[in-house]
Amino acid sequence: MITRSLGATGPRVSALGLGCMGMSDLYGPADEQESIATIHAALDAGITLLDTGDYYGMGRNELLLREALRGRARDRVVISVKFGAMRDPDGAWIGMDGRPAAVKNFLAYTLRRLRTDYVDIYRPGRLDPTVPIEETVGAIAEMIGAGYIRHVGLSEVGADTLRKARAVHAIADLQTEYSLISRGIETKILPTARDLGVGVTAYGVLSRGLLSGHWSKERALPKGDVRNVLPRFSGKNVARNLTLVDAMRAMADEKGATVAQLAIAWVLARGEDIIPLIGARRRDRLSEALGALDLVLIAEDVARLETTVPADAALGTRYDAHQMRVLDSERESPAAS
Ligand SMILES: NC(=O)c1ccc[n+]([C@@H]2O[C@H](COP(=O)([O-])OP(=O)(O)OC[C@H]3O[C@@H](n4cnc5c(N)ncnc54)[C@H](OP(=O)(O)O)[C@@H]3O)[C@@H](O)[C@H]2O)c1
């Protein structure tokens, strides 16, 4: 397995990470035994970075991870945990809590659920607009001092927040959406992360399945699947966006690769400091994603792909209108997609 460093101060991890969210939440029903088998297959293939959030399935995703990691050496895996998003008993999203006391409280529950002594990378899933980021990061730093956390991470923040946070403590990585059709970070956020020695863990590399080559506009989404409200999956947008996938397929075919592999390989090619998080929840999907590591794109391929799928080619924003208004990462780059 190829490895990459997570920023200037973070751990060295596999060049692809496994994101576990869809195994417990947001993408419709998932098979728990297959999810565990997928995590095992990922570890066996050399993936060392596992990403979760305490709010994914309201604790269920962490419990799944704990089950999957039973009997495995704790120090062979880097566990990245997001916290801070609050939900009601129906699962509705009801805000963020980044207060220092909340940080410690969330962490205590996470450590119990994961049955571990420490979290490798701990990050607020979103900025809490009512709490200065310095205070949230300060509390994480305090927990690093106490031995419960190894590294600080951030998620979906803009360049200014990144700088403020970095002034308090070293930041291993920024987790943010980045794909051929979500390139907003390239203007300001990515250069700032690079300037500060902060790595990037990229999610939505397949745009939540849209760029996977397995999506069709006929696909019915179950209730509770977040893609029901994502503009890129709606009505005529999805039809237009799938024409981009057709164009990618022609290039993938030429290279003896799949569309998903091409999409992942493009992100891998965008910099040694970027680690794509793969949302596979089945072994066949994982195995396809791992194949992207064998697809090396030279500069000419990257340029051709970016002409085939221009930065602003997708119809629809990456989140709904409300999210686009409140995301810290979007506030600074209103034109970002
Ligand atoms: N920080 C944040 O705000 C944030 C937000 C979202 C996600 N994340 C993290 O990023 C991780 C990745 O999630 P994502 O939604 O960004 O993932 P993604 O890789 O863009 O999309 C995952 C979807 O693609 C489909 N897919 C089809 N072929 C695939 C293949 N070969 N490999 C993988 N997936 C394939 C999966 O399909 P089927 O399962 O239907 O087959 C799944 O529905 C999450 O698990 C989570 O840890 C972070």
Short mmCIF file of C-alpha atoms and ligand atoms in Angstrom, two decimals:
data_model
loop_
_atom_site.label_atom_id
_atom_site.label_comp_id
_atom_site.label_asym_id
_atom_site.label_seq_id
_atom_site.Cartn_x
_atom_site.Cartn_y
_atom_site.Cartn_z
CA MET A 1 0.00 0.00 0.00
CA ILE A 2 1.29 3.43 -0.95
CA THR A 3 1.38 5.84 2.00
CA ARG A 4 1.14 9.60 2.36
CA SER A 5 1.76 12.01 5.23
CA LEU A 6 -1.24 13.75 6.68
CA GLY A 7 0.12 17.28 6.62
CA ALA A 8 3.41 18.35 8.16
CA THR A 9 2.52 17.11 11.62
CA GLY A 10 0.02 14.29 11.12
CA PRO A 11 0.63 10.54 10.86
CA ARG A 12 1.67 8.65 7.74
CA VAL A 13 -1.40 6.84 6.43
CA SER A 14 -2.48 4.76 3.45
CA ALA A 15 -2.98 6.84 0.31
CA LEU A 16 -6.69 5.96 0.42
CA GLY A 17 -8.75 6.15 3.60
CA LEU A 18 -12.01 4.31 4.25
CA GLY A 19 -14.97 6.50 5.19
CA CYS A 20 -17.51 4.52 7.21
CA MET A 21 -20.47 6.93 7.25
CA GLY A 22 -22.63 5.14 4.67
CA MET A 23 -22.36 1.92 6.65
CA SER A 24 -24.65 3.40 9.33
CA ASP A 25 -26.35 6.50 7.96
CA LEU A 26 -27.37 8.84 5.17
CA TYR A 27 -27.14 6.54 2.13
CA GLY A 28 -30.07 4.24 2.87
CA PRO A 29 -29.90 0.79 4.42
CA ALA A 30 -26.53 -0.98 4.63
CA ASP A 31 -25.72 -4.57 5.49
CA GLU A 32 -23.86 -4.62 8.80
CA GLN A 33 -22.03 -7.92 8.22
CA GLU A 34 -20.93 -6.77 4.75
CA SER A 35 -19.82 -3.44 6.24
CA ILE A 36 -17.63 -5.24 8.78
CA ALA A 37 -16.27 -7.51 6.05
CA THR A 38 -15.47 -4.39 4.01
CA ILE A 39 -13.55 -2.82 6.90
CA HIS A 40 -11.63 -6.09 7.37
CA ALA A 41 -10.86 -6.26 3.64
CA ALA A 42 -9.67 -2.64 3.73
CA LEU A 43 -7.34 -3.31 6.67
CA ASP A 44 -6.05 -6.47 5.00
CA ALA A 45 -5.33 -4.49 1.84
CA GLY A 46 -3.23 -2.03 3.85
CA ILE A 47 -5.72 0.80 4.44
CA THR A 48 -4.80 2.36 7.77
CA LEU A 49 -7.06 5.45 7.88
CA LEU A 50 -10.65 4.92 9.02
CA ASP A 51 -13.02 7.87 9.20
CA THR A 52 -16.18 8.08 11.30
CA GLY A 53 -18.31 10.60 13.19
CA ASP A 54 -20.04 10.19 16.54
CA TYR A 55 -23.24 11.43 14.90
CA TYR A 56 -23.17 8.88 12.05
CA GLY A 57 -26.08 6.69 13.06
CA MET A 58 -25.92 8.49 16.44
CA GLY A 59 -23.16 6.28 17.82
CA ARG A 60 -23.91 3.24 15.69
CA ASN A 61 -21.04 3.85 13.29
CA GLU A 62 -18.52 3.97 16.14
CA LEU A 63 -19.96 0.75 17.58
CA LEU A 64 -19.65 -0.86 14.15
CA LEU A 65 -16.02 0.22 13.97
CA ARG A 66 -15.37 -1.17 17.43
CA GLU A 67 -16.79 -4.51 16.34
CA ALA A 68 -14.74 -4.51 13.15
CA LEU A 69 -11.54 -3.66 15.03
CA ARG A 70 -11.98 -6.36 17.68
CA GLY A 71 -8.81 -8.47 17.79
CA ARG A 72 -6.86 -6.03 15.58
CA ALA A 73 -3.80 -4.12 16.82
CA ARG A 74 -4.96 -0.65 17.84
CA ASP A 75 -1.69 1.01 16.82
CA ARG A 76 -1.97 -0.26 13.22
CA VAL A 77 -4.98 1.92 12.51
CA VAL A 78 -5.53 5.68 12.46
CA ILE A 79 -9.05 6.49 13.62
CA SER A 80 -10.44 9.87 12.61
CA VAL A 81 -13.58 10.97 14.48
CA LYS A 82 -15.87 13.94 13.85
CA PHE A 83 -17.99 15.36 16.63
CA GLY A 84 -20.23 18.31 17.38
CA ALA A 85 -23.32 17.77 15.22
CA MET A 86 -26.43 17.44 17.38
CA ARG A 87 -29.45 15.38 16.41
CA ASP A 88 -32.89 14.79 17.86
CA PRO A 89 -34.43 11.34 18.45
CA ASP A 90 -35.82 11.35 14.89
CA GLY A 91 -32.32 11.89 13.55
CA ALA A 92 -32.94 15.50 12.49
CA TRP A 93 -29.91 17.80 12.53
CA ILE A 94 -30.39 20.43 15.22
CA GLY A 95 -27.14 22.39 15.31
CA MET A 96 -23.50 22.25 16.31
CA ASP A 97 -21.88 22.32 19.71
CA GLY A 98 -18.20 23.25 19.79
CA ARG A 99 -18.01 24.48 23.39
CA PRO A 100 -14.96 23.19 25.29
CA ALA A 101 -17.13 21.28 27.77
CA ALA A 102 -19.02 19.68 24.89
CA VAL A 103 -15.75 18.63 23.25
CA LYS A 104 -14.77 16.71 26.38
CA ASN A 105 -18.23 15.22 26.78
CA PHE A 106 -18.43 14.03 23.14
CA LEU A 107 -14.92 12.59 23.43
CA ALA A 108 -15.73 10.66 26.60
CA TYR A 109 -18.66 8.92 24.90
CA THR A 110 -16.62 8.22 21.76
CA LEU A 111 -13.79 6.59 23.73
CA ARG A 112 -16.33 4.32 25.45
CA ARG A 113 -18.12 3.41 22.23
CA LEU A 114 -14.89 2.69 20.39
CA ARG A 115 -13.47 0.96 23.49
CA THR A 116 -10.14 2.68 23.04
CA ASP A 117 -7.85 4.90 25.13
CA TYR A 118 -7.31 7.49 22.43
CA VAL A 119 -8.59 8.90 19.17
CA ASP A 120 -5.93 9.52 16.51
CA ILE A 121 -7.54 12.57 14.87
CA TYR A 122 -10.42 14.46 16.44
CA ARG A 123 -12.31 17.16 14.57
CA PRO A 124 -15.47 19.25 14.78
CA GLY A 125 -17.67 18.10 11.87
CA ARG A 126 -18.65 21.72 11.21
CA LEU A 127 -17.77 25.08 12.69
CA ASP A 128 -20.04 26.09 15.58
CA PRO A 129 -20.67 29.75 14.65
CA THR A 130 -21.34 30.65 18.27
CA VAL A 131 -17.99 29.44 19.63
CA PRO A 132 -14.61 30.84 18.54
CA ILE A 133 -12.66 28.07 16.79
CA GLU A 134 -9.74 28.89 19.10
CA GLU A 135 -11.80 27.64 22.05
CA THR A 136 -12.88 24.41 20.36
CA VAL A 137 -9.34 23.65 19.20
CA GLY A 138 -8.00 24.70 22.60
CA ALA A 139 -10.16 22.02 24.24
CA ILE A 140 -8.95 19.38 21.77
CA ALA A 141 -5.36 20.46 22.50
CA GLU A 142 -6.06 20.05 26.21
CA MET A 143 -7.26 16.51 25.56
CA ILE A 144 -4.09 15.86 23.53
CA GLY A 145 -2.13 16.94 26.60
CA ALA A 146 -4.14 14.47 28.67
CA GLY A 147 -3.33 11.65 26.21
CA TYR A 148 -6.86 11.06 24.88
CA ILE A 149 -6.25 12.45 21.38
CA ARG A 150 -3.18 12.42 19.08
CA HIS A 151 -3.97 15.07 16.43
CA VAL A 152 -6.38 17.91 15.67
CA GLY A 153 -8.37 17.92 12.43
CA LEU A 154 -10.97 20.25 10.96
CA SER A 155 -13.87 19.78 8.58
CA GLU A 156 -15.45 22.07 5.96
CA VAL A 157 -13.90 25.28 7.31
CA GLY A 158 -12.66 28.20 5.28
CA ALA A 159 -9.14 29.62 5.05
CA ASP A 160 -9.59 32.22 7.80
CA THR A 161 -10.84 29.65 10.31
CA LEU A 162 -7.98 27.35 9.32
CA ARG A 163 -5.46 30.10 10.11
CA LYS A 164 -7.09 30.93 13.45
CA ALA A 165 -7.11 27.26 14.44
CA ARG A 166 -3.51 26.74 13.36
CA ALA A 167 -2.46 29.63 15.60
CA VAL A 168 -3.67 27.58 18.60
CA HIS A 169 -2.38 24.13 17.65
CA ALA A 170 -0.90 22.20 14.72
CA ILE A 171 -3.65 20.82 12.46
CA ALA A 172 -3.06 17.42 10.84
CA ASP A 173 -5.71 17.67 8.16
CA LEU A 174 -8.73 19.45 6.82
CA GLN A 175 -11.52 17.13 5.76
CA THR A 176 -13.41 18.68 2.90
CA GLU A 177 -15.28 17.81 -0.28
CA TYR A 178 -13.07 17.60 -3.35
CA SER A 179 -13.77 15.97 -6.66
CA LEU A 180 -13.71 16.70 -10.37
CA ILE A 181 -17.05 18.49 -9.93
CA SER A 182 -16.43 20.08 -6.49
CA ARG A 183 -13.29 22.14 -6.90
CA GLY A 184 -14.12 25.20 -4.81
CA ILE A 185 -11.23 24.60 -2.38
CA GLU A 186 -8.67 25.21 -5.13
CA THR A 187 -9.06 29.00 -4.98
CA LYS A 188 -8.20 29.79 -1.39
CA ILE A 189 -8.65 26.89 1.01
CA LEU A 190 -6.19 24.42 -0.54
CA PRO A 191 -3.40 27.01 -0.96
CA THR A 192 -3.90 28.06 2.68
CA ALA A 193 -3.81 24.46 3.90
CA ARG A 194 -0.57 23.98 1.94
CA ASP A 195 0.90 27.17 3.36
CA LEU A 196 0.11 25.98 6.89
CA GLY A 197 1.31 22.38 6.40
CA VAL A 198 -2.23 21.04 6.81
CA GLY A 199 -3.08 17.88 4.85
CA VAL A 200 -6.42 17.29 3.12
CA THR A 201 -8.66 14.27 3.50
CA ALA A 202 -10.99 14.56 0.54
CA TYR A 203 -14.54 13.28 0.75
CA GLY A 204 -17.19 13.16 -1.97
CA VAL A 205 -14.47 12.04 -4.38
CA LEU A 206 -17.23 10.16 -6.24
CA SER A 207 -19.67 12.97 -5.47
CA ARG A 208 -21.57 10.55 -3.23
CA GLY A 209 -21.95 7.97 -5.98
CA LEU A 210 -22.84 10.34 -8.84
CA LEU A 211 -19.37 10.03 -10.39
CA SER A 212 -19.03 6.32 -9.66
CA GLY A 213 -20.21 5.05 -13.02
CA HIS A 214 -22.84 3.00 -11.18
CA TRP A 215 -25.46 5.75 -10.87
CA SER A 216 -28.52 6.06 -13.08
CA LYS A 217 -31.27 8.68 -13.13
CA GLU A 218 -33.84 5.94 -12.58
CA ARG A 219 -32.32 4.97 -9.23
CA ALA A 220 -34.94 5.39 -6.51
CA LEU A 221 -33.65 6.76 -3.23
CA PRO A 222 -35.12 5.48 0.05
CA LYS A 223 -36.49 7.85 2.67
CA GLY A 224 -33.66 9.22 4.78
CA ASP A 225 -31.10 9.06 1.98
CA VAL A 226 -29.45 12.48 2.04
CA ARG A 227 -29.17 12.49 -1.76
CA ASN A 228 -32.93 13.13 -1.88
CA VAL A 229 -32.14 16.74 -0.99
CA LEU A 230 -28.81 17.21 -2.75
CA PRO A 231 -29.34 19.44 -5.82
CA ARG A 232 -26.97 17.46 -8.06
CA PHE A 233 -29.23 14.40 -7.76
CA SER A 234 -32.47 16.19 -8.53
CA GLY A 235 -34.59 16.02 -11.71
CA LYS A 236 -32.88 17.43 -14.75
CA ASN A 237 -29.63 18.13 -12.89
CA VAL A 238 -28.88 14.46 -12.46
CA ALA A 239 -29.52 13.78 -16.15
CA ARG A 240 -27.10 16.52 -17.20
CA ASN A 241 -24.52 15.47 -14.60
CA LEU A 242 -24.59 11.90 -15.85
CA THR A 243 -23.58 13.12 -19.31
CA LEU A 244 -20.30 14.16 -17.66
CA VAL A 245 -19.96 10.60 -16.40
CA ASP A 246 -20.50 9.30 -19.95
CA ALA A 247 -17.65 11.52 -21.12
CA MET A 248 -15.46 10.18 -18.30
CA ARG A 249 -16.38 6.62 -19.23
CA ALA A 250 -14.89 7.02 -22.69
CA MET A 251 -11.55 8.04 -21.17
CA ALA A 252 -11.74 5.33 -18.48
CA ASP A 253 -12.36 2.67 -21.17
CA GLU A 254 -9.27 3.81 -23.06
CA LYS A 255 -7.20 3.34 -19.92
CA GLY A 256 -8.72 -0.02 -19.03
CA ALA A 257 -10.14 1.51 -15.87
CA THR A 258 -13.58 2.25 -14.47
CA VAL A 259 -15.18 5.68 -14.03
CA ALA A 260 -14.83 5.45 -10.23
CA GLN A 261 -11.14 4.62 -10.56
CA LEU A 262 -10.61 7.59 -12.87
CA ALA A 263 -12.38 9.95 -10.45
CA ILE A 264 -10.32 8.71 -7.49
CA ALA A 265 -7.06 8.73 -9.48
CA TRP A 266 -7.69 12.37 -10.41
CA VAL A 267 -7.89 13.37 -6.73
CA LEU A 268 -4.77 11.31 -5.96
CA ALA A 269 -2.98 13.13 -8.77
CA ARG A 270 -3.87 16.58 -7.40
CA GLY A 271 -1.19 16.41 -4.70
CA GLU A 272 0.75 14.18 -2.34
CA ASP A 273 -0.90 16.03 0.54
CA ILE A 274 -4.42 14.88 -0.43
CA ILE A 275 -5.83 11.58 0.80
CA PRO A 276 -9.14 10.51 -0.77
CA LEU A 277 -11.67 8.97 1.61
CA ILE A 278 -13.52 6.16 -0.10
CA GLY A 279 -17.16 5.60 0.84
CA ALA A 280 -17.22 1.89 -0.04
CA ARG A 281 -19.53 -0.20 2.11
CA ARG A 282 -19.24 -3.41 0.12
CA ARG A 283 -16.16 -5.44 -0.71
CA ASP A 284 -16.70 -5.22 -4.46
CA ARG A 285 -16.84 -1.41 -4.28
CA LEU A 286 -13.73 -1.35 -2.10
CA SER A 287 -11.84 -3.55 -4.47
CA GLU A 288 -12.78 -1.28 -7.38
CA ALA A 289 -11.66 1.80 -5.41
CA LEU A 290 -8.32 0.20 -4.53
CA GLY A 291 -7.75 -0.33 -8.25
CA ALA A 292 -7.41 3.46 -8.56
CA LEU A 293 -3.98 3.17 -6.95
CA ASP A 294 -2.74 1.36 -10.07
CA LEU A 295 -4.08 4.04 -12.39
CA VAL A 296 -1.36 6.65 -12.50
CA LEU A 297 -2.38 9.78 -14.37
CA ILE A 298 0.33 11.90 -15.96
CA ALA A 299 -0.09 15.68 -16.26
CA GLU A 300 -1.48 15.28 -19.79
CA ASP A 301 -4.21 12.87 -18.53
CA VAL A 302 -5.14 15.25 -15.73
CA ALA A 303 -5.43 18.17 -18.14
CA ARG A 304 -7.54 16.13 -20.55
CA LEU A 305 -9.86 14.99 -17.78
CA GLU A 306 -10.29 18.58 -16.59
CA THR A 307 -11.24 19.58 -20.13
CA THR A 308 -13.68 16.67 -20.34
CA VAL A 309 -15.22 17.69 -17.01
CA PRO A 310 -14.68 21.45 -16.58
CA ALA A 311 -14.67 22.75 -12.99
CA ASP A 312 -18.10 24.36 -13.26
CA ALA A 313 -19.72 21.72 -15.46
CA ALA A 314 -22.02 20.10 -12.89
CA LEU A 315 -25.56 21.37 -12.41
CA GLY A 316 -26.61 22.04 -8.84
CA THR A 317 -24.62 22.97 -5.76
CA ARG A 318 -22.97 20.29 -3.65
CA TYR A 319 -25.32 20.92 -0.69
CA ASP A 320 -28.81 22.40 -0.41
CA ALA A 321 -29.31 26.17 -0.25
CA HIS A 322 -29.39 26.33 3.56
CA GLN A 323 -26.13 24.37 3.94
CA MET A 324 -24.46 26.45 1.25
CA ARG A 325 -25.33 29.55 3.29
CA VAL A 326 -24.02 28.24 6.60
CA LEU A 327 -20.93 26.27 5.55
CA ASP A 328 -17.82 28.12 6.70
CA SER A 329 -15.97 26.79 3.64
CA GLU A 330 -18.54 28.34 1.30
CA ARG A 331 -18.73 31.69 3.04
CA GLU A 332 -15.32 32.69 1.72
CA SER A 333 -15.76 31.34 -1.77
CA PRO A 334 -19.34 32.09 -2.83
CA ALA A 335 -18.64 30.93 -6.35
CA ALA A 336 -17.32 27.61 -5.11
CA SER A 337 -19.14 24.46 -6.06
N1 LIG B 1 -16.52 15.96 6.72
C1 LIG B 1 -17.67 15.87 6.10
O1 LIG B 1 -18.46 16.82 6.09
C2 LIG B 1 -18.03 14.60 5.39
C3 LIG B 1 -19.20 14.56 4.61
C4 LIG B 1 -19.51 13.38 3.94
C5 LIG B 1 -18.68 12.29 4.05
N2 LIG B 1 -17.55 12.34 4.82
C6 LIG B 1 -16.68 11.18 4.97
O2 LIG B 1 -16.27 10.76 3.68
C7 LIG B 1 -16.55 9.37 3.52
C8 LIG B 1 -16.83 9.06 2.08
O3 LIG B 1 -18.18 9.41 1.78
P1 LIG B 1 -18.62 10.07 0.48
O4 LIG B 1 -20.04 10.24 0.43
O5 LIG B 1 -17.80 11.27 0.33
O6 LIG B 1 -18.16 8.94 -0.56
P2 LIG B 1 -18.10 8.82 -2.09
O7 LIG B 1 -16.99 7.86 -2.30
O8 LIG B 1 -18.12 10.11 -2.82
O9 LIG B 1 -19.50 8.12 -2.42
C9 LIG B 1 -19.90 6.94 -1.82
C10 LIG B 1 -21.04 6.38 -2.64
O10 LIG B 1 -20.50 5.97 -3.90
C11 LIG B 1 -20.95 4.69 -4.24
N3 LIG B 1 -19.90 3.94 -4.94
C12 LIG B 1 -20.02 3.35 -6.15
N4 LIG B 1 -18.89 2.78 -6.51
C13 LIG B 1 -18.03 2.95 -5.51
C14 LIG B 1 -16.69 2.54 -5.31
N5 LIG B 1 -16.01 1.83 -6.21
N6 LIG B 1 -16.08 2.85 -4.15
C15 LIG B 1 -16.75 3.57 -3.23
N7 LIG B 1 -18.03 3.99 -3.36
C16 LIG B 1 -18.66 3.67 -4.50
C17 LIG B 1 -21.31 4.02 -2.95
O11 LIG B 1 -22.30 3.20 -3.40
P3 LIG B 1 -23.12 2.02 -2.77
O12 LIG B 1 -22.73 1.90 -1.33
O13 LIG B 1 -24.51 2.47 -2.97
O14 LIG B 1 -22.74 0.86 -3.57
C18 LIG B 1 -21.73 5.18 -2.05
O15 LIG B 1 -23.11 5.39 -2.21
C19 LIG B 1 -17.72 9.11 4.45
O16 LIG B 1 -17.83 7.77 4.78
C20 LIG B 1 -17.36 9.98 5.62
O17 LIG B 1 -16.43 9.28 6.44
C21 LIG B 1 -17.23 13.50 5.47
#
